[in-house]
Amino acid sequence: MPSDSVLRLVWIYPDLLSTYGDQGNVLVLEQRARRRGIPVETVHVRSADPVPESGDIYLIGGGEDRPQILAAERLRRDGGLHRAVARGAAMLAVCAGYQIMGSTFGGEEGQPVDGIGLLDIASGRGGARAVGELVAETDPALGVPTLTGFENHMGVTRLGPGVRPLSRTVVGTGNGDGTEGCYAGKVVGTYLHGPALARNPGLADLLLTWATGAQLPPADDTWFTRLREERLAAVLPRQ
Amino acid sequence: MSQLPLRAQLASALGRTAATLSRATGRGDGSVIGGRVGLALEPDLLRQLAQDRKLALVSATNGKTTTTRLITSALQDLGDVATNAFGANMPAGHVSALSSAKDAPYGVLEVDEKYLPEVVDTTGAGVIVLMNLSRDQMDRAAEIWLLAQKWRRALAGRNVHVIANADDPLVTWGASTAARVTWVSAGQPWKEDSWCCPECGGPLDRKGLDYVPPGGHVSGVPGQSTQAENDWACRECSFRRPAPSWILDGEAAIDPQGRRWTLDIQLPGRANRANAVIALATAEAFGLPVERALPRLREVRSVAGRYTTVERDGRQARLLLAKNPAGWLEAFDVLDPALPVILSVNAQGPDGRDTSWLWDVDYRVLRGRPVYVTGERRLDLALRLDVADVPFQLMGSFGQALAAQPPGKVDVIANYTAFQQIRSEFGRAV
Ligand SMILES: [Zn+2]
């Protein structure tokens, strides 16, 4: 992000993929940037419109099978997101949006559908829907505290050598092999659906740090912390 | 109706006994448990109980309990009406409703959206009322495009008369396979689930209205929309809004003859005026004219505790139920801007265990009034309001929040189990 300008958030296809409160990730990033004096500009890209290449952080959310397939087709045809990531933009891809980033994912009847190939992962359809609270220990290299959130998906995701697991699950299903989500460069994918950043402000700050290239001053985390503590205590077995 | 086969009669009688016991032991209003016992004994009971009656089924994401009540009130002008007044909207509840009013020639049944195809098939109902579809309880896989697709299949080739909201593209798509549809312009303030065409996935255009991102207001006043804003058409295929024959226009209904009827109902808010227009169109399908139906709609003051006021120590709290983002948008429209508001949110089974939907609600409209936050998931809501820059006070319970008010009126918005908790602690007057 050029030091003289604003932080540009790009929310991809809210008209197709924003079914689960995905707006929360946009709002949390906006708030945490503004409260540190970083001006923010957010662009909502409707699926009929081109994806701008000049954003700093891209967000894509979750949705039903049909919108997911439509979104994958349009992103592939558009190419704007590929150019942005090649340029070094950061991205958070959530749930259906996460699956789209891979080489393939499961469609309405479980049939393989082509993804957009921005992450070295391949997803398919699992046997049972994974619904519930998820807790996972983050890759220590990222310096992000324990992940907490809610998952709701039927996907099983295999990680290739080009990505690293974002975390290891303690409670919940995640990718289906004991890991949850993945990252490569500045692109993060996760099954924590909807407003994942609301429960994980550390992950929000990681994206902001990547995008600004600067160390962030501490923020007032009162309500974030209280919610995290309550959720982790409710989900984790008593010590 | 009294000519049920013996086995069915027995099943129905046993069901009623269980319902009585359930009420007597204080374990509920009895409507579901009665039906469950009945259904277990006679799977075909619902089909038999539905036979020879004139039935309307009412389905939607929001407003189905209230609209069921309004239609029931109107049809009582014609004769006795069987109905599931307590919102037990799955087949067990339908059995219970029909068997407790055996001789009623009419029936109005609220039907869970997911059960609609099955209940249409079982009951052979002649009138189907479809109002809106939006995101709701996502942890139970309420995939609404898929749901609308199932409605299409269930209605295709059937001799039914559908009354449907033409302003909701997904409802229109779900209803449009029916042989006969009366289209009603009942409005659609919540548009986040219909910016794309359900037929082809292309962008839906709305006249005089650019795409408004989630969290943005569609017009200056949330909940108010003009006729032009209600129009929609796909940019890429021929799917577009059908011409409505009934229209909600502000405080009035316009009937198919173009006559304007000031609604003047007691239930508050835009959503209830929309429900009332739908009820008038449905009444007409049963041959009941507006001049006879409308006075009956005006008698309805509260529905299963919604909009009632509970009182303690000089504080009068008006209870509004809102279960999902579209419901919260409609509830904000009912709030008195001069009053403080208490918000209570739970995430038990009936609410959906996932609170992500809180981030789809635009709470900024609450800025500038005292806001109190309670419920089992109050910390989720607290963070949501903090991020929206809405000042609030966190309270340990609804009782504490109420006691913190000055004597006088306060508005309350609660989701399903939070609402029921308040009602059971502070009075269940309906
Ligand atoms: Zn279309």
XYZ file of C-alpha atoms and ligand atoms in Angstrom:
670
model
C 0.000 0.000 0.000
C 1.537 3.337 -0.998
C 2.197 5.352 2.157
C 0.363 8.442 0.908
C -2.906 6.756 0.036
C -5.774 4.833 1.545
C -6.059 1.123 2.231
C -8.286 -0.390 -0.453
C -10.519 -3.312 0.523
C -12.211 -5.187 -2.297
C -15.205 -7.346 -1.440
C -15.773 -9.792 -4.262
C -19.293 -10.705 -5.339
C -21.441 -9.908 -2.277
C -24.427 -10.513 -4.566
C -23.417 -14.185 -4.906
C -21.266 -15.013 -1.894
C -22.294 -13.193 1.273
C -24.819 -15.573 2.712
C -23.402 -15.983 6.209
C -22.640 -12.521 7.541
C -19.509 -12.316 5.392
C -19.856 -8.556 5.540
C -18.424 -8.892 9.056
C -14.918 -9.412 7.680
C -15.133 -6.164 5.717
C -16.465 -4.256 8.730
C -13.847 -5.643 11.116
C -10.963 -4.779 8.762
C -12.393 -1.293 8.237
C -12.765 -0.718 11.955
C -9.345 -2.031 12.943
C -7.641 0.044 10.242
C -9.556 3.249 11.015
C -9.037 3.003 14.749
C -5.302 3.022 14.004
C -5.568 6.052 11.815
C -5.357 4.213 8.491
C -7.917 5.605 6.024
C -9.929 2.901 4.264
C -11.875 2.716 1.036
C -14.048 -0.336 0.343
C -15.174 -1.451 -3.096
C -18.050 -3.920 -3.467
C -17.674 -5.773 -6.754
C -20.940 -7.160 -8.071
C -20.615 -10.346 -10.099
C -21.536 -8.567 -13.346
C -18.653 -6.095 -12.909
C -14.882 -6.443 -13.420
C -12.666 -7.101 -10.388
C -10.305 -4.125 -9.928
C -6.616 -5.039 -9.789
C -5.414 -2.270 -7.516
C -6.870 -3.423 -4.182
C -4.768 -4.097 -1.089
C -6.939 -6.758 0.579
C -9.491 -8.925 -1.266
C -12.322 -10.699 0.529
C -14.570 -13.444 -0.756
C -17.227 -15.234 1.257
C -19.575 -18.189 1.414
C -22.785 -19.188 -0.310
C -24.889 -21.932 -1.814
C -23.709 -24.366 -4.499
C -25.142 -22.572 -7.503
C -23.793 -19.110 -6.653
C -20.434 -20.739 -5.863
C -20.238 -22.268 -9.341
C -21.304 -18.982 -10.963
C -18.684 -17.069 -8.962
C -15.910 -19.458 -10.007
C -16.854 -19.124 -13.694
C -16.912 -15.351 -13.539
C -13.649 -14.984 -11.624
C -11.888 -17.220 -14.121
C -13.292 -15.287 -17.073
C -12.531 -11.910 -15.452
C -8.918 -12.529 -14.413
C -8.743 -9.385 -12.247
C -8.262 -11.301 -9.017
C -5.429 -13.356 -10.531
C -3.632 -10.185 -11.585
C -4.147 -8.617 -8.148
C -2.721 -11.645 -6.336
C 0.207 -11.821 -8.773
C 0.831 -8.171 -7.898
C 1.112 -9.126 -4.218
C -2.331 -8.219 -2.870
C -3.545 -9.952 0.295
C -6.701 -12.069 0.312
C -9.034 -13.801 2.747
C -11.179 -16.513 1.164
C -13.905 -18.039 3.314
C -15.808 -21.331 3.010
C -17.256 -21.556 -0.542
C -14.829 -18.787 -1.510
C -11.951 -20.844 -0.092
C -12.898 -23.893 -2.163
C -13.100 -21.781 -5.327
C -9.423 -20.814 -4.913
C -8.296 -24.387 -5.581
C -8.070 -26.494 -8.726
C -11.465 -28.134 -8.196
C -14.434 -28.310 -5.817
C -17.654 -30.292 -5.421
C -20.765 -29.002 -7.219
C -24.485 -29.383 -6.530
C -24.495 -33.139 -7.062
C -20.934 -33.604 -5.849
C -19.601 -33.393 -9.418
C -16.132 -31.832 -9.766
C -16.215 -28.167 -10.805
C -13.132 -26.229 -11.917
C -11.783 -23.749 -9.380
C -9.667 -20.717 -10.224
C -6.299 -22.128 -9.201
C -5.009 -19.423 -6.864
C -4.212 -21.899 -4.083
C -2.664 -25.356 -4.420
C -5.675 -27.186 -2.995
C -8.363 -29.528 -4.314
C -11.764 -29.905 -2.666
C -14.528 -32.422 -2.966
C -17.690 -33.316 -1.175
C -17.471 -35.205 2.115
C -19.962 -37.662 3.528
C -21.546 -35.514 6.206
C -22.053 -31.817 6.729
C -19.611 -30.328 9.246
C -21.656 -27.898 11.323
C -20.532 -26.373 14.585
C -17.905 -24.531 16.546
C -14.319 -24.900 15.438
C -11.117 -24.305 17.402
C -7.675 -24.623 15.814
C -4.058 -23.849 16.715
C -2.519 -21.540 14.158
C 0.820 -22.125 12.401
C 3.302 -20.580 14.883
C 5.074 -18.839 11.982
C 2.059 -16.525 11.622
C 1.966 -15.253 15.199
C -1.835 -15.417 15.295
C -3.611 -16.718 18.438
C -5.879 -19.782 18.492
C -8.578 -19.683 15.808
C -12.196 -19.764 16.933
C -15.275 -19.734 14.728
C -18.162 -21.644 13.224
C -18.018 -23.994 10.268
C -20.885 -25.182 8.081
C -19.857 -27.077 4.966
C -19.695 -30.472 3.286
C -16.263 -29.913 1.789
C -13.113 -31.957 2.181
C -9.967 -30.144 1.103
C -6.598 -31.669 0.220
C -3.591 -29.383 0.551
C -0.850 -29.552 -2.104
C 2.841 -28.759 -1.583
C 2.308 -25.150 -2.651
C 0.413 -24.178 0.510
C 0.845 -24.561 4.271
C -1.955 -25.433 6.702
C -3.284 -22.335 8.419
C -3.883 -24.319 11.603
C -4.386 -27.698 13.258
C -7.913 -28.437 14.476
C -8.610 -28.976 18.165
C -12.413 -29.025 17.828
C -14.223 -29.343 14.510
C -13.536 -30.655 11.018
C -11.811 -27.984 8.896
C -10.086 -29.467 5.833
C -10.963 -32.942 7.052
C -7.419 -34.215 7.741
C -6.707 -32.549 11.079
C -5.788 -29.243 9.500
C -7.933 -26.150 8.987
C -7.534 -23.685 6.133
C -4.285 -22.877 4.389
C -2.091 -20.014 3.262
C 0.429 -19.242 0.567
C 2.121 -15.877 0.256
C -0.497 -13.360 1.356
C -3.496 -15.500 0.451
C -5.410 -17.137 3.321
C -8.274 -19.600 2.981
C -10.446 -20.954 5.779
C -13.583 -22.951 6.486
C -14.371 -20.608 9.402
C -17.405 -19.200 7.735
C -18.988 -15.793 7.688
C -17.458 -13.181 9.976
C -14.296 -15.188 10.732
C -12.324 -12.041 11.573
C -14.807 -10.983 14.282
C -13.667 -13.921 16.403
C -10.051 -13.675 15.194
C -8.845 -10.075 15.244
C -5.276 -11.412 15.138
C -5.964 -12.769 11.655
C -7.422 -9.398 10.652
C -4.251 -7.700 11.871
C -2.097 -10.180 9.945
C -3.890 -9.166 6.725
C -3.521 -5.489 7.603
C 0.195 -5.959 8.336
C 0.719 -7.751 5.029
C -1.137 -5.031 3.156
C 0.475 -2.034 4.816
C 3.920 -3.526 5.333
C 3.940 -1.781 8.699
C 3.881 -2.810 12.339
C 0.438 -1.947 13.704
C -0.082 -0.105 16.976
C -2.241 -2.020 19.475
C -6.017 -1.618 19.172
C -8.783 -1.607 21.778
C -9.723 -5.280 21.820
C -12.146 -5.244 24.762
C -15.184 -6.747 23.022
C -13.176 -8.968 20.683
C -11.372 -10.459 23.684
C -14.508 -10.994 25.769
C -16.254 -12.770 22.914
C -13.193 -14.951 22.167
C -12.822 -15.952 25.805
C -16.488 -16.800 26.151
C -16.549 -18.884 22.953
C -13.313 -20.743 23.696
C -14.510 -21.515 27.236
C -17.850 -22.767 25.892
C -16.254 -25.062 23.327
C -13.006 -26.367 24.779
C -13.098 -29.197 27.325
C -12.551 -27.898 30.861
C -8.889 -28.052 31.916
C -65.046 -34.764 8.065
C -66.552 -36.832 10.822
C -66.523 -39.806 8.436
C -62.883 -40.686 9.165
C -62.023 -44.386 9.118
C -61.948 -45.930 12.571
C -58.181 -46.164 12.828
C -57.847 -42.513 11.853
C -60.533 -41.488 14.335
C -58.733 -43.342 17.086
C -55.384 -41.834 16.160
C -56.892 -38.399 16.082
C -58.586 -38.864 19.478
C -55.382 -40.166 21.051
C -53.541 -37.181 19.633
C -56.001 -34.838 21.260
C -55.585 -36.592 24.620
C -51.806 -36.216 24.458
C -52.224 -32.551 23.604
C -54.502 -32.043 26.589
C -51.997 -33.770 28.857
C -49.179 -31.661 27.487
C -51.127 -28.489 28.195
C -52.197 -29.709 31.623
C -48.635 -30.536 32.618
C -47.495 -27.151 31.398
C -45.095 -28.547 28.825
C -46.302 -26.537 25.919
C -49.396 -25.478 24.080
C -49.906 -29.085 23.071
C -50.104 -28.545 19.342
C -46.993 -30.459 18.348
C -47.108 -33.332 20.804
C -50.747 -34.052 19.911
C -49.924 -34.231 16.218
C -46.885 -36.450 16.774
C -48.894 -39.069 18.576
C -51.559 -38.914 15.868
C -49.098 -39.213 12.996
C -47.329 -42.159 14.536
C -50.588 -44.112 14.549
C -51.870 -43.085 11.160
C -49.395 -41.773 8.610
C -52.208 -40.957 6.220
C -54.117 -39.014 8.857
C -53.212 -35.600 7.510
C -54.493 -36.533 4.054
C -57.780 -37.698 5.507
C -58.201 -34.740 7.826
C -57.570 -32.368 4.920
C -60.106 -34.007 2.608
C -63.278 -32.096 1.769
C -62.051 -28.855 3.293
C -61.153 -25.621 1.586
C -57.532 -25.171 2.635
C -54.977 -22.395 2.358
C -51.289 -23.074 3.088
C -49.157 -20.093 4.105
C -45.378 -20.172 3.708
C -42.516 -17.670 3.799
C -39.352 -17.001 5.740
C -41.008 -14.195 7.710
C -44.584 -13.286 8.604
C -46.214 -16.667 8.153
C -47.676 -16.884 11.669
C -49.144 -13.385 11.444
C -50.479 -13.833 7.914
C -52.016 -17.188 8.863
C -53.795 -15.392 11.678
C -54.991 -12.569 9.423
C -56.341 -14.948 6.776
C -58.010 -17.033 9.483
C -59.724 -13.964 10.914
C -60.994 -12.990 7.481
C -62.274 -16.457 6.560
C -64.170 -16.761 9.844
C -66.653 -14.499 8.081
C -67.475 -17.545 5.925
C -67.553 -20.231 8.613
C -65.415 -22.181 11.068
C -61.705 -22.262 10.293
C -59.176 -24.840 11.480
C -55.714 -23.344 11.988
C -52.376 -23.950 13.678
C -52.473 -20.728 15.652
C -49.397 -21.503 17.725
C -46.941 -21.713 14.877
C -46.525 -25.512 14.977
C -45.923 -25.482 11.252
C -44.801 -28.994 10.387
C -47.098 -31.925 9.504
C -47.552 -32.950 13.145
C -48.850 -29.465 13.909
C -51.174 -29.625 10.894
C -52.702 -32.881 12.085
C -53.204 -31.375 15.505
C -54.833 -28.242 14.063
C -57.204 -30.104 11.746
C -58.206 -32.783 14.257
C -59.076 -30.213 16.910
C -61.549 -28.555 14.508
C -63.024 -31.592 12.787
C -66.102 -29.946 11.397
C -64.565 -26.687 10.227
C -65.143 -26.406 6.459
C -62.118 -24.105 6.070
C -58.495 -24.480 7.097
C -55.559 -22.057 7.110
C -52.242 -23.727 7.836
C -48.884 -22.100 8.391
C -46.285 -24.325 6.719
C -42.540 -24.419 7.259
C -40.862 -23.496 3.944
C -38.976 -26.786 3.762
C -42.127 -28.847 4.325
C -44.248 -27.016 1.774
C -43.832 -29.524 -1.118
C -44.762 -32.431 1.143
C -47.752 -30.643 2.695
C -49.030 -29.421 -0.689
C -48.956 -33.006 -1.826
C -50.509 -34.544 1.285
C -53.300 -32.055 1.861
C -54.170 -31.240 -1.753
C -54.773 -27.663 -0.590
C -56.374 -25.423 -3.207
C -54.782 -22.106 -2.185
C -51.065 -21.574 -1.526
C -49.804 -18.267 -0.135
C -46.108 -17.414 -0.663
C -44.671 -14.181 0.690
C -40.884 -13.958 0.957
C -37.699 -16.010 1.034
C -34.479 -14.873 2.687
C -31.508 -16.243 4.606
C -32.539 -17.875 7.865
C -30.977 -20.359 10.302
C -28.093 -21.160 8.030
C -26.731 -23.883 10.288
C -29.663 -26.011 9.207
C -28.825 -25.689 5.545
C -31.631 -23.369 4.542
C -30.418 -23.001 1.006
C -33.076 -20.757 -0.398
C -32.351 -21.105 -4.120
C -32.682 -24.843 -3.640
C -35.859 -24.308 -1.610
C -37.437 -22.179 -4.346
C -36.513 -24.888 -6.865
C -38.416 -27.435 -4.752
C -41.442 -25.129 -4.615
C -41.375 -24.941 -8.421
C -41.452 -28.716 -8.735
C -44.189 -29.075 -6.112
C -46.487 -26.533 -7.784
C -45.952 -27.537 -11.406
C -48.959 -29.182 -13.035
C -51.160 -28.898 -9.957
C -54.624 -27.441 -9.802
C -53.822 -24.786 -7.199
C -54.344 -21.065 -6.910
C -51.158 -19.389 -5.671
C -51.125 -15.955 -4.048
C -47.531 -14.719 -4.270
C -45.418 -11.632 -3.644
C -44.252 -10.432 -7.066
C -41.702 -8.073 -5.487
C -39.587 -10.977 -4.216
C -37.745 -12.465 -7.218
C -37.077 -15.793 -5.533
C -40.723 -16.197 -4.489
C -41.807 -15.251 -8.001
C -39.501 -17.880 -9.433
C -40.715 -20.474 -6.926
C -44.385 -19.696 -7.642
C -44.311 -19.248 -11.387
C -44.758 -22.897 -12.348
C -48.249 -22.862 -10.823
C -51.223 -22.939 -13.189
C -52.841 -19.893 -11.607
C -51.115 -17.112 -9.679
C -52.489 -13.903 -8.211
C -49.497 -11.580 -7.981
C -49.343 -9.128 -5.110
C -46.918 -6.234 -4.844
C -46.191 -6.591 -1.135
C -42.724 -4.978 -1.175
C -39.290 -6.364 -0.357
C -37.141 -4.170 1.917
C -34.520 -6.928 2.335
C -32.872 -7.401 -1.059
C -29.544 -9.045 -0.151
C -30.718 -12.453 -1.321
C -31.968 -11.357 -4.702
C -29.443 -9.309 -6.588
C -28.989 -12.249 -8.960
C -31.519 -13.891 -11.261
C -32.743 -17.250 -9.892
C -33.366 -18.425 -13.460
C -29.969 -17.732 -15.067
C -27.702 -16.170 -12.410
C -27.439 -12.868 -14.259
C -27.754 -9.511 -12.491
C -31.236 -8.340 -11.560
C -31.858 -4.685 -12.326
C -34.232 -2.618 -10.281
C -35.688 0.506 -11.770
C -34.342 3.704 -10.273
C -32.125 1.738 -7.952
C -28.451 0.924 -8.289
C -27.018 -2.083 -6.553
C -26.954 -1.356 -2.823
C -24.328 -3.307 -0.931
C -25.317 -5.301 2.145
C -25.652 -2.930 5.072
C -26.552 -0.008 2.850
C -30.043 1.402 2.862
C -32.119 0.986 -0.240
C -33.717 4.379 0.186
C -33.673 7.246 2.652
C -36.134 5.574 4.980
C -35.501 1.884 5.562
C -38.586 -0.193 5.000
C -40.295 2.348 2.765
C -40.161 1.684 -0.910
C -41.819 3.097 -3.959
C -43.523 1.145 -6.708
C -40.617 1.875 -9.062
C -38.162 0.346 -6.583
C -40.253 -2.799 -6.356
C -39.858 -3.502 -10.055
C -37.119 -5.833 -11.182
C -35.947 -7.598 -14.332
C -33.046 -9.814 -15.285
C -30.451 -8.118 -17.495
C -29.596 -11.366 -19.275
C -32.793 -13.405 -19.681
C -36.537 -12.828 -19.935
C -37.286 -13.388 -16.248
C -38.914 -10.289 -14.806
C -41.459 -9.142 -12.270
C -45.002 -10.087 -13.267
C -47.593 -7.305 -13.224
C -49.277 -7.354 -9.800
C -53.047 -7.246 -9.464
C -52.958 -6.245 -5.786
C -50.618 -3.516 -4.552
C -49.496 -2.321 -1.138
C -49.162 1.424 -1.546
C -48.012 3.041 1.699
C -50.884 2.752 4.161
C -53.345 1.400 1.607
C -54.148 -1.649 -0.474
C -55.088 -1.250 -4.117
C -57.339 -4.079 -5.294
C -57.540 -5.549 -8.837
C -60.317 -3.078 -9.726
C -58.019 -0.204 -8.773
C -59.973 0.680 -5.665
C -57.888 2.036 -2.809
C -58.497 0.731 0.719
C -56.829 2.388 3.690
C -55.724 -0.575 5.770
C -55.814 0.991 9.220
C -54.922 -2.292 10.942
C -53.795 -2.454 14.561
C -50.688 -4.567 13.941
C -47.789 -2.141 13.510
C -45.262 -1.686 10.716
C -44.766 -2.078 6.991
C -44.398 -5.855 7.166
C -47.864 -6.225 8.665
C -49.421 -3.992 6.023
C -47.791 -6.314 3.474
C -49.229 -9.320 5.320
C -52.649 -7.662 5.293
C -52.660 -7.092 1.513
C -51.675 -10.730 1.020
C -54.526 -11.725 3.360
C -57.029 -9.619 1.384
C -55.947 -11.228 -1.893
C -56.263 -14.662 -0.282
C -59.700 -13.863 1.119
C -60.827 -12.878 -2.368
C -59.626 -16.247 -3.664
C -62.121 -17.758 -1.197
C -64.828 -15.447 -2.527
C -64.687 -13.009 0.371
C -64.700 -9.363 -0.781
C -62.502 -6.653 0.760
C -65.403 -4.897 2.451
C -66.038 -8.021 4.518
C -62.431 -9.160 5.008
C -60.786 -5.877 5.983
C -62.848 -5.158 9.129
C -61.819 -8.588 10.425
C -58.133 -7.901 9.808
C -58.475 -4.721 11.841
C -59.585 -6.728 14.884
C -56.239 -8.545 15.164
C -54.048 -6.863 17.794
C -51.349 -9.368 18.610
C -50.302 -12.729 17.250
C -48.798 -15.423 19.518
C -47.376 -12.740 21.789
C -45.857 -10.628 19.031
C -46.434 -6.898 19.594
C -47.876 -7.500 23.065
C -46.692 -5.428 25.972
C -45.435 -6.956 29.211
C -45.268 -4.871 32.354
C -43.225 -4.817 35.541
C -42.746 -2.069 38.116
C -44.124 0.633 35.858
C -42.061 -0.349 32.818
C -44.062 -1.360 29.766
C -42.034 -3.391 27.294
C -43.417 -3.970 23.798
C -42.153 -7.277 22.381
C -41.039 -7.599 18.777
C -39.856 -10.919 17.385
C -37.075 -10.925 14.774
C -35.474 -14.194 13.748
C -33.225 -13.280 10.833
C -31.758 -10.234 9.055
C -34.907 -9.506 7.021
C -36.977 -9.763 10.208
C -34.700 -7.307 12.029
C -35.034 -4.836 9.191
C -38.837 -5.009 9.494
C -38.644 -4.763 13.299
C -36.542 -1.573 13.082
C -39.376 -0.102 11.010
C -41.774 -0.686 13.929
C -39.528 0.809 16.661
C -40.564 4.063 18.258
C -37.501 6.292 17.675
C -38.186 8.195 20.888
C -37.860 5.099 23.090
C -34.907 3.109 24.386
C -34.574 -0.393 23.003
C -33.556 -3.710 24.578
C -32.050 -6.318 22.231
C -31.899 -9.960 23.268
C -30.189 -12.687 21.255
C -29.857 -16.433 21.882
C -28.417 -19.208 19.718
C -30.322 -22.296 20.812
C -31.521 -24.927 18.335
C -34.618 -23.066 17.106
C -32.608 -19.842 16.664
C -29.785 -21.503 14.776
C -26.586 -22.085 16.736
C -24.542 -19.823 14.501
C -24.661 -16.082 15.192
C -23.033 -15.023 11.907
C -26.315 -13.460 10.755
C -25.833 -10.617 13.242
C -23.305 -9.219 10.760
C -25.979 -9.033 8.055
C -28.110 -6.681 10.142
C -27.423 -2.960 9.797
C -27.634 -1.700 13.391
C -26.579 1.862 12.591
C -30.223 2.936 12.612
C -30.067 2.521 16.423
C -27.442 5.228 16.893
C -28.685 8.056 19.048
C -31.048 6.101 21.276
C -30.297 4.170 24.481
C -29.533 0.531 23.556
C -29.416 -2.347 26.067
C -27.973 -5.713 25.084
C -28.838 -9.029 26.708
C -29.515 -12.694 25.918
C -27.307 -15.758 25.967
C -25.228 -14.491 23.044
C -25.025 -10.885 24.179
C -21.260 -10.760 23.656
C -21.669 -11.567 19.953
C -24.147 -8.710 19.680
C -21.967 -6.413 21.818
C -19.013 -6.798 19.447
C -21.305 -6.335 16.449
C -22.594 -3.024 17.862
C -19.069 -1.925 18.850
C -17.898 -2.404 15.250
C -20.973 -0.508 14.005
C -20.192 2.385 16.408
C -23.534 1.991 18.165
C -23.147 2.776 21.895
C -24.819 0.230 24.172
C -24.982 -1.130 27.703
C -24.455 -4.822 28.389
C -26.977 -6.344 30.830
C -26.870 -9.738 32.542
C -30.538 -10.497 31.910
C -33.699 -9.081 30.396
C -35.014 -8.402 33.919
C -31.946 -6.272 34.693
C -32.268 -4.444 31.382
C -35.912 -3.668 32.138
C -35.132 -2.527 35.674
C -32.469 -0.177 34.290
C -35.146 1.768 32.365
C -36.937 4.803 33.713
C -40.631 4.019 34.315
C -42.554 4.135 31.045
C -42.331 2.482 27.663
C -39.477 0.562 26.092
C -39.251 -1.466 22.869
C -37.760 -4.967 22.822
C -36.453 -6.948 19.856
C -35.614 -10.578 20.553
C -34.954 -13.645 18.455
C -37.001 -16.804 18.870
C -35.972 -18.467 22.140
C -35.026 -15.129 23.716
C -38.553 -13.938 22.918
C -40.102 -17.085 24.397
C -37.984 -16.728 27.557
C -39.225 -13.171 28.063
C -42.822 -14.255 27.483
C -42.653 -17.140 29.935
C -41.050 -14.992 32.628
C -43.152 -11.870 32.107
C -46.505 -13.248 31.031
C -47.905 -15.140 28.078
C -50.955 -12.999 27.442
C -51.762 -13.349 23.761
Zn -31.993 -14.243 -15.830
